[in-house]
Amino acid sequence: MPELEGKRVLITAGPTQEPIDPVRYIGNRSTGKMGIAIAEAAAQQGALVTLVCGPSSVESSDSIKRINVKTAQEMFDAVMEIESEKDVLILSAAVADYRPKIVADTKIKKKDNGLMIELESTPDILATLGTRKKAGQVLVGFALETDNELENAIDKLNRKNCDLLVLNSLQNEGAGFGHDTNRVSILDRHNNISNFELKSKAEVAKDILQAITDYK
Ligand code: C5P
């Protein structure tokens, strides 16, 4: 892909929140900073950017079309509605893998003997896009691993039919959730791996976009 100017780019970012009852949810520590930095950098390069974003206090500029969602299902539905018209799909959201099977209508009362909540899997947005990828579409996944990082990342890239996979390591100080810096490796389908230094998320965003434009 020669350059991003005029390309239609879809980015997911942030966490999802899976309700337990009207006041509680299952969530995670993602802030949306990395995905929103990618959206800003892509817009600056002239891409037409749509951001599908879970609950995040990070703002995005007016040049980005932002669709706010809360749950994995809402994110799935928003993405599937528009994905076929996109050239580049960057899935950086930290989507909850499980959600409560039954959502209580009223606040669950506190009892003395604990609480069991049955969970079911959420739909996998990235894997679904991998099964319906069109010729010419570039699909980029993210992985956050705590062990066997590279092995798990290569497996994820292949299993979910990604073109590129950005590996974040929680073992790097200053990288990952909440930080303004990140340290990533970018893997591609042809077994190339590029390792990057710890940088600001704005700089990491540029590296990721460069890997997309260089990808053949
Ligand atoms: O399997 P795992 O959750 O580690 O995969 C991470 C990648 O898959 C990320 O790109 C994330 O945005 C995406 N994902 C998704 N839908 C899910 C779970 C993960 O799009 N339900």
PDB file of C-alpha atoms and ligand atoms in Angstrom:
ATOM      1  CA  MET A   1       0.000   0.000   0.000  1.00  0.00           C
ATOM      2  CA  PRO A   2       1.900   3.115  -1.200  1.00  0.00           C
ATOM      3  CA  GLU A   3       0.536   5.801   1.103  1.00  0.00           C
ATOM      4  CA  LEU A   4      -2.412   6.464   3.372  1.00  0.00           C
ATOM      5  CA  GLU A   5      -3.637   9.671   1.701  1.00  0.00           C
ATOM      6  CA  GLY A   6      -7.289   9.132   0.717  1.00  0.00           C
ATOM      7  CA  LYS A   7      -7.371   5.598   2.155  1.00  0.00           C
ATOM      8  CA  ARG A   8     -10.373   4.600   4.274  1.00  0.00           C
ATOM      9  CA  VAL A   9      -9.085   3.451   7.641  1.00  0.00           C
ATOM     10  CA  LEU A  10     -11.107   1.851  10.446  1.00  0.00           C
ATOM     11  CA  ILE A  11      -9.589   1.735  13.928  1.00  0.00           C
ATOM     12  CA  THR A  12     -10.990   0.164  17.102  1.00  0.00           C
ATOM     13  CA  ALA A  13      -9.707   1.502  20.410  1.00  0.00           C
ATOM     14  CA  GLY A  14     -10.261   1.479  24.147  1.00  0.00           C
ATOM     15  CA  PRO A  15     -11.758  -1.123  26.457  1.00  0.00           C
ATOM     16  CA  THR A  16     -15.249  -2.573  26.388  1.00  0.00           C
ATOM     17  CA  GLN A  17     -17.580  -2.722  29.382  1.00  0.00           C
ATOM     18  CA  GLU A  18     -19.759  -5.790  29.811  1.00  0.00           C
ATOM     19  CA  PRO A  19     -22.685  -5.159  32.174  1.00  0.00           C
ATOM     20  CA  ILE A  20     -23.379  -7.386  35.180  1.00  0.00           C
ATOM     21  CA  ASP A  21     -26.351  -5.328  36.386  1.00  0.00           C
ATOM     22  CA  PRO A  22     -27.419  -1.670  35.942  1.00  0.00           C
ATOM     23  CA  VAL A  23     -24.459  -0.358  37.989  1.00  0.00           C
ATOM     24  CA  ARG A  24     -21.637  -2.897  37.536  1.00  0.00           C
ATOM     25  CA  TYR A  25     -19.603  -4.153  34.626  1.00  0.00           C
ATOM     26  CA  ILE A  26     -16.587  -6.261  33.682  1.00  0.00           C
ATOM     27  CA  GLY A  27     -13.892  -4.094  32.114  1.00  0.00           C
ATOM     28  CA  ASN A  28     -10.133  -3.712  31.735  1.00  0.00           C
ATOM     29  CA  ARG A  29      -7.398  -1.107  32.123  1.00  0.00           C
ATOM     30  CA  SER A  30      -7.192   0.049  28.493  1.00  0.00           C
ATOM     31  CA  THR A  31      -7.390   3.843  28.103  1.00  0.00           C
ATOM     32  CA  GLY A  32      -7.686   4.031  24.301  1.00  0.00           C
ATOM     33  CA  LYS A  33      -4.502   6.160  24.049  1.00  0.00           C
ATOM     34  CA  MET A  34      -2.680   3.897  21.567  1.00  0.00           C
ATOM     35  CA  GLY A  35      -5.623   3.485  19.174  1.00  0.00           C
ATOM     36  CA  ILE A  36      -6.501   7.173  19.294  1.00  0.00           C
ATOM     37  CA  ALA A  37      -2.846   8.073  18.600  1.00  0.00           C
ATOM     38  CA  ILE A  38      -3.001   5.841  15.494  1.00  0.00           C
ATOM     39  CA  ALA A  39      -6.259   7.510  14.422  1.00  0.00           C
ATOM     40  CA  GLU A  40      -4.724  10.996  14.809  1.00  0.00           C
ATOM     41  CA  ALA A  41      -1.550  10.051  12.924  1.00  0.00           C
ATOM     42  CA  ALA A  42      -3.539   8.450  10.068  1.00  0.00           C
ATOM     43  CA  ALA A  43      -5.783  11.526   9.770  1.00  0.00           C
ATOM     44  CA  GLN A  44      -2.686  13.746   9.649  1.00  0.00           C
ATOM     45  CA  GLN A  45      -1.422  11.668   6.729  1.00  0.00           C
ATOM     46  CA  GLY A  46      -4.664  12.343   4.838  1.00  0.00           C
ATOM     47  CA  ALA A  47      -6.515   9.093   5.569  1.00  0.00           C
ATOM     48  CA  LEU A  48     -10.305   9.092   6.030  1.00  0.00           C
ATOM     49  CA  VAL A  49     -10.482   7.748   9.557  1.00  0.00           C
ATOM     50  CA  THR A  50     -13.372   6.123  11.395  1.00  0.00           C
ATOM     51  CA  LEU A  51     -12.700   5.338  15.058  1.00  0.00           C
ATOM     52  CA  VAL A  52     -14.925   2.837  16.853  1.00  0.00           C
ATOM     53  CA  CYS A  53     -14.109   3.536  20.461  1.00  0.00           C
ATOM     54  CA  GLY A  54     -15.039   1.932  23.768  1.00  0.00           C
ATOM     55  CA  PRO A  55     -15.443   4.091  26.903  1.00  0.00           C
ATOM     56  CA  SER A  56     -12.416   6.417  26.990  1.00  0.00           C
ATOM     57  CA  SER A  57     -11.811   9.901  28.377  1.00  0.00           C
ATOM     58  CA  VAL A  58      -9.261  10.612  25.625  1.00  0.00           C
ATOM     59  CA  GLU A  59     -10.603  13.081  23.068  1.00  0.00           C
ATOM     60  CA  SER A  60     -10.072  12.881  19.324  1.00  0.00           C
ATOM     61  CA  SER A  61      -9.952  15.663  16.760  1.00  0.00           C
ATOM     62  CA  ASP A  62     -12.847  16.635  14.496  1.00  0.00           C
ATOM     63  CA  SER A  63     -11.115  15.214  11.419  1.00  0.00           C
ATOM     64  CA  ILE A  64     -11.852  11.732  12.816  1.00  0.00           C
ATOM     65  CA  LYS A  65     -15.315  10.203  12.586  1.00  0.00           C
ATOM     66  CA  ARG A  66     -15.829   8.708  16.029  1.00  0.00           C
ATOM     67  CA  ILE A  67     -18.441   6.085  16.901  1.00  0.00           C
ATOM     68  CA  ASN A  68     -18.645   5.532  20.667  1.00  0.00           C
ATOM     69  CA  VAL A  69     -19.686   2.101  21.938  1.00  0.00           C
ATOM     70  CA  LYS A  70     -19.710   0.336  25.306  1.00  0.00           C
ATOM     71  CA  THR A  71     -19.907  -3.432  24.854  1.00  0.00           C
ATOM     72  CA  ALA A  72     -18.074  -5.940  22.651  1.00  0.00           C
ATOM     73  CA  GLN A  73     -21.364  -6.641  20.867  1.00  0.00           C
ATOM     74  CA  GLU A  74     -21.895  -2.931  20.108  1.00  0.00           C
ATOM     75  CA  MET A  75     -18.304  -2.680  18.832  1.00  0.00           C
ATOM     76  CA  PHE A  76     -18.813  -5.811  16.705  1.00  0.00           C
ATOM     77  CA  ASP A  77     -22.057  -4.433  15.201  1.00  0.00           C
ATOM     78  CA  ALA A  78     -20.561  -0.975  14.484  1.00  0.00           C
ATOM     79  CA  VAL A  79     -17.493  -2.505  12.786  1.00  0.00           C
ATOM     80  CA  MET A  80     -19.401  -5.064  10.691  1.00  0.00           C
ATOM     81  CA  GLU A  81     -21.711  -2.377   9.345  1.00  0.00           C
ATOM     82  CA  ILE A  82     -18.852  -0.427   7.734  1.00  0.00           C
ATOM     83  CA  GLU A  83     -15.883  -2.800   7.332  1.00  0.00           C
ATOM     84  CA  SER A  84     -16.497  -3.793   3.711  1.00  0.00           C
ATOM     85  CA  GLU A  85     -15.832  -0.241   2.464  1.00  0.00           C
ATOM     86  CA  LYS A  86     -12.491   0.118   4.331  1.00  0.00           C
ATOM     87  CA  ASP A  87      -8.963  -0.294   2.940  1.00  0.00           C
ATOM     88  CA  VAL A  88      -7.209  -0.695   6.291  1.00  0.00           C
ATOM     89  CA  LEU A  89      -8.606  -2.225   9.509  1.00  0.00           C
ATOM     90  CA  ILE A  90      -6.607  -1.662  12.700  1.00  0.00           C
ATOM     91  CA  LEU A  91      -7.981  -3.530  15.710  1.00  0.00           C
ATOM     92  CA  SER A  92      -6.295  -2.031  18.753  1.00  0.00           C
ATOM     93  CA  ALA A  93      -9.254  -2.237  21.159  1.00  0.00           C
ATOM     94  CA  ALA A  94      -8.933  -4.323  24.315  1.00  0.00           C
ATOM     95  CA  VAL A  95     -12.205  -6.147  23.774  1.00  0.00           C
ATOM     96  CA  ALA A  96     -13.490  -8.173  26.736  1.00  0.00           C
ATOM     97  CA  ASP A  97     -13.270 -11.860  25.874  1.00  0.00           C
ATOM     98  CA  TYR A  98     -16.157 -12.781  28.193  1.00  0.00           C
ATOM     99  CA  ARG A  99     -19.427 -11.207  29.271  1.00  0.00           C
ATOM    100  CA  PRO A 100     -22.058 -12.186  31.846  1.00  0.00           C
ATOM    101  CA  LYS A 101     -24.492 -14.622  30.259  1.00  0.00           C
ATOM    102  CA  ILE A 102     -27.415 -13.000  32.061  1.00  0.00           C
ATOM    103  CA  VAL A 103     -27.530  -9.269  32.860  1.00  0.00           C
ATOM    104  CA  ALA A 104     -29.609  -8.557  35.982  1.00  0.00           C
ATOM    105  CA  ASP A 105     -32.388  -5.967  35.526  1.00  0.00           C
ATOM    106  CA  THR A 106     -31.883  -4.607  39.031  1.00  0.00           C
ATOM    107  CA  LYS A 107     -28.801  -4.135  41.208  1.00  0.00           C
ATOM    108  CA  ILE A 108     -27.656  -7.488  42.593  1.00  0.00           C
ATOM    109  CA  LYS A 109     -27.982  -7.501  46.403  1.00  0.00           C
ATOM    110  CA  LYS A 110     -24.979  -8.233  48.591  1.00  0.00           C
ATOM    111  CA  LYS A 111     -25.124 -11.646  50.259  1.00  0.00           C
ATOM    112  CA  ASP A 112     -22.727 -13.336  52.687  1.00  0.00           C
ATOM    113  CA  ASN A 113     -21.943 -16.451  50.678  1.00  0.00           C
ATOM    114  CA  GLY A 114     -20.267 -14.975  47.594  1.00  0.00           C
ATOM    115  CA  LEU A 115     -21.594 -14.689  44.070  1.00  0.00           C
ATOM    116  CA  MET A 116     -21.211 -16.804  40.953  1.00  0.00           C
ATOM    117  CA  ILE A 117     -21.519 -15.070  37.589  1.00  0.00           C
ATOM    118  CA  GLU A 118     -21.690 -17.272  34.528  1.00  0.00           C
ATOM    119  CA  LEU A 119     -19.694 -15.853  31.597  1.00  0.00           C
ATOM    120  CA  GLU A 120     -19.990 -16.490  27.892  1.00  0.00           C
ATOM    121  CA  SER A 121     -17.591 -15.587  25.074  1.00  0.00           C
ATOM    122  CA  THR A 122     -18.011 -12.303  23.235  1.00  0.00           C
ATOM    123  CA  PRO A 123     -17.841 -12.276  19.428  1.00  0.00           C
ATOM    124  CA  ASP A 124     -14.240 -11.972  18.157  1.00  0.00           C
ATOM    125  CA  ILE A 125     -14.231  -8.924  15.879  1.00  0.00           C
ATOM    126  CA  LEU A 126     -10.703  -9.427  14.530  1.00  0.00           C
ATOM    127  CA  ALA A 127     -11.203 -13.140  13.802  1.00  0.00           C
ATOM    128  CA  THR A 128     -14.496 -12.400  12.024  1.00  0.00           C
ATOM    129  CA  LEU A 129     -12.825  -9.745   9.846  1.00  0.00           C
ATOM    130  CA  GLY A 130     -10.097 -12.314   9.084  1.00  0.00           C
ATOM    131  CA  THR A 131     -12.685 -14.710   7.666  1.00  0.00           C
ATOM    132  CA  ARG A 132     -14.248 -12.085   5.377  1.00  0.00           C
ATOM    133  CA  LYS A 133     -11.160 -10.114   4.341  1.00  0.00           C
ATOM    134  CA  LYS A 134     -11.387  -8.746   0.808  1.00  0.00           C
ATOM    135  CA  ALA A 135      -8.478  -8.625  -1.665  1.00  0.00           C
ATOM    136  CA  GLY A 136      -6.425  -5.506  -1.004  1.00  0.00           C
ATOM    137  CA  GLN A 137      -7.715  -4.973   2.553  1.00  0.00           C
ATOM    138  CA  VAL A 138      -4.958  -4.804   5.170  1.00  0.00           C
ATOM    139  CA  LEU A 139      -5.935  -6.287   8.550  1.00  0.00           C
ATOM    140  CA  VAL A 140      -3.866  -5.346  11.604  1.00  0.00           C
ATOM    141  CA  GLY A 141      -4.285  -7.056  14.982  1.00  0.00           C
ATOM    142  CA  PHE A 142      -2.790  -6.353  18.386  1.00  0.00           C
ATOM    143  CA  ALA A 143      -1.564  -8.746  21.033  1.00  0.00           C
ATOM    144  CA  LEU A 144      -0.780  -8.139  24.674  1.00  0.00           C
ATOM    145  CA  GLU A 145       0.948 -11.171  26.100  1.00  0.00           C
ATOM    146  CA  THR A 146       2.438 -11.915  29.511  1.00  0.00           C
ATOM    147  CA  ASP A 147       4.245 -15.122  28.554  1.00  0.00           C
ATOM    148  CA  ASN A 148       5.587 -16.899  25.435  1.00  0.00           C
ATOM    149  CA  GLU A 149       5.019 -13.567  23.714  1.00  0.00           C
ATOM    150  CA  LEU A 150       6.419 -14.229  20.264  1.00  0.00           C
ATOM    151  CA  GLU A 151       5.030 -17.739  19.952  1.00  0.00           C
ATOM    152  CA  ASN A 152       1.538 -16.580  20.985  1.00  0.00           C
ATOM    153  CA  ALA A 153       1.727 -13.542  18.688  1.00  0.00           C
ATOM    154  CA  ILE A 154       2.692 -15.614  15.617  1.00  0.00           C
ATOM    155  CA  ASP A 155      -0.109 -18.042  16.422  1.00  0.00           C
ATOM    156  CA  LYS A 156      -2.591 -15.156  16.738  1.00  0.00           C
ATOM    157  CA  LEU A 157      -1.484 -13.576  13.467  1.00  0.00           C
ATOM    158  CA  ASN A 158      -2.090 -16.822  11.591  1.00  0.00           C
ATOM    159  CA  ARG A 159      -5.216 -17.937  13.431  1.00  0.00           C
ATOM    160  CA  LYS A 160      -6.987 -14.604  12.939  1.00  0.00           C
ATOM    161  CA  ASN A 161      -5.732 -14.211   9.338  1.00  0.00           C
ATOM    162  CA  CYS A 162      -4.040 -10.834  10.022  1.00  0.00           C
ATOM    163  CA  ASP A 163      -1.553  -9.203   7.640  1.00  0.00           C
ATOM    164  CA  LEU A 164       0.283  -7.463  10.474  1.00  0.00           C
ATOM    165  CA  LEU A 165       0.295  -7.957  14.224  1.00  0.00           C
ATOM    166  CA  VAL A 166       1.508  -5.427  16.779  1.00  0.00           C
ATOM    167  CA  LEU A 167       2.879  -7.093  19.898  1.00  0.00           C
ATOM    168  CA  ASN A 168       2.856  -5.073  23.135  1.00  0.00           C
ATOM    169  CA  SER A 169       4.685  -6.477  26.087  1.00  0.00           C
ATOM    170  CA  LEU A 170       3.488  -5.881  29.626  1.00  0.00           C
ATOM    171  CA  GLN A 171       6.993  -6.855  30.754  1.00  0.00           C
ATOM    172  CA  ASN A 172       8.403  -3.559  29.460  1.00  0.00           C
ATOM    173  CA  GLU A 173       8.369  -0.747  31.976  1.00  0.00           C
ATOM    174  CA  GLY A 174       6.603   2.297  30.534  1.00  0.00           C
ATOM    175  CA  ALA A 175       4.737   0.225  27.960  1.00  0.00           C
ATOM    176  CA  GLY A 176       1.103  -0.772  27.737  1.00  0.00           C
ATOM    177  CA  PHE A 177      -2.080   0.351  29.485  1.00  0.00           C
ATOM    178  CA  GLY A 178      -2.280   3.935  30.679  1.00  0.00           C
ATOM    179  CA  HIS A 179       1.263   4.955  29.751  1.00  0.00           C
ATOM    180  CA  ASP A 180       2.087   7.652  27.209  1.00  0.00           C
ATOM    181  CA  THR A 181       4.898   5.459  25.906  1.00  0.00           C
ATOM    182  CA  ASN A 182       4.877   2.011  24.375  1.00  0.00           C
ATOM    183  CA  ARG A 183       7.315  -0.588  23.129  1.00  0.00           C
ATOM    184  CA  VAL A 184       6.190  -2.838  20.326  1.00  0.00           C
ATOM    185  CA  SER A 185       7.298  -5.450  17.844  1.00  0.00           C
ATOM    186  CA  ILE A 186       5.547  -5.631  14.495  1.00  0.00           C
ATOM    187  CA  LEU A 187       5.169  -9.044  12.833  1.00  0.00           C
ATOM    188  CA  ASP A 188       3.946  -9.700   9.325  1.00  0.00           C
ATOM    189  CA  ARG A 189       2.588 -12.701   7.451  1.00  0.00           C
ATOM    190  CA  HIS A 190       5.922 -13.344   5.767  1.00  0.00           C
ATOM    191  CA  ASN A 191       7.605 -13.962   9.152  1.00  0.00           C
ATOM    192  CA  ASN A 192       9.345 -10.566   9.275  1.00  0.00           C
ATOM    193  CA  ILE A 193       9.674  -9.148  12.782  1.00  0.00           C
ATOM    194  CA  SER A 194      10.665  -5.534  13.563  1.00  0.00           C
ATOM    195  CA  ASN A 195      11.501  -4.616  17.144  1.00  0.00           C
ATOM    196  CA  PHE A 196      11.141  -0.979  18.183  1.00  0.00           C
ATOM    197  CA  GLU A 197      12.489   1.048  21.097  1.00  0.00           C
ATOM    198  CA  LEU A 198      10.359   2.514  23.879  1.00  0.00           C
ATOM    199  CA  LYS A 199       8.764   5.634  22.333  1.00  0.00           C
ATOM    200  CA  SER A 200       5.825   7.978  22.762  1.00  0.00           C
ATOM    201  CA  LYS A 201       2.543   6.469  21.576  1.00  0.00           C
ATOM    202  CA  ALA A 202       2.446   9.180  18.863  1.00  0.00           C
ATOM    203  CA  GLU A 203       5.794   7.875  17.502  1.00  0.00           C
ATOM    204  CA  VAL A 204       4.706   4.236  17.820  1.00  0.00           C
ATOM    205  CA  ALA A 205       1.573   5.152  15.832  1.00  0.00           C
ATOM    206  CA  LYS A 206       3.788   6.438  12.993  1.00  0.00           C
ATOM    207  CA  ASP A 207       5.843   3.196  13.021  1.00  0.00           C
ATOM    208  CA  ILE A 208       2.652   1.144  12.773  1.00  0.00           C
ATOM    209  CA  LEU A 209       1.352   3.237   9.857  1.00  0.00           C
ATOM    210  CA  GLN A 210       4.756   2.962   8.132  1.00  0.00           C
ATOM    211  CA  ALA A 211       4.612  -0.835   8.470  1.00  0.00           C
ATOM    212  CA  ILE A 212       1.155  -0.741   6.843  1.00  0.00           C
ATOM    213  CA  THR A 213       2.313   1.411   3.914  1.00  0.00           C
ATOM    214  CA  ASP A 214       5.431  -0.786   3.461  1.00  0.00           C
ATOM    215  CA  TYR A 215       3.423  -4.033   3.594  1.00  0.00           C
ATOM    216  CA  LYS A 216       3.158  -5.985   0.341  1.00  0.00           C
TER     217      LYS A 216
HETATM  218  O1  C5P B   1      -7.171 -13.145  21.309  1.00  0.00           O
HETATM  219  P1  C5P B   1      -6.845 -11.787  21.803  1.00  0.00           P
HETATM  220  O2  C5P B   1      -7.980 -11.130  22.567  1.00  0.00           O
HETATM  221  O3  C5P B   1      -5.559 -11.692  22.565  1.00  0.00           O
HETATM  222  O4  C5P B   1      -6.616 -10.930  20.454  1.00  0.00           O
HETATM  223  C1  C5P B   1      -6.290  -9.585  20.487  1.00  0.00           C
HETATM  224  C2  C5P B   1      -6.667  -8.946  19.184  1.00  0.00           C
HETATM  225  O5  C5P B   1      -7.997  -9.343  18.799  1.00  0.00           O
HETATM  226  C3  C5P B   1      -6.716  -7.433  19.240  1.00  0.00           C
HETATM  227  O6  C5P B   1      -6.422  -6.921  17.957  1.00  0.00           O
HETATM  228  C4  C5P B   1      -8.170  -7.162  19.629  1.00  0.00           C
HETATM  229  O7  C5P B   1      -8.594  -5.867  19.255  1.00  0.00           O
HETATM  230  C5  C5P B   1      -8.889  -8.250  18.846  1.00  0.00           C
HETATM  231  N1  C5P B   1     -10.133  -8.744  19.464  1.00  0.00           N
HETATM  232  C6  C5P B   1     -11.350  -8.462  18.865  1.00  0.00           C
HETATM  233  N2  C5P B   1     -12.523  -8.975  19.407  1.00  0.00           N
HETATM  234  C7  C5P B   1     -12.477  -9.725  20.512  1.00  0.00           C
HETATM  235  C8  C5P B   1     -11.248 -10.018  21.140  1.00  0.00           C
HETATM  236  C9  C5P B   1     -10.089  -9.500  20.589  1.00  0.00           C
HETATM  237  O8  C5P B   1     -11.376  -7.753  17.849  1.00  0.00           O
HETATM  238  N3  C5P B   1     -13.615 -10.193  21.031  1.00  0.00           N
END
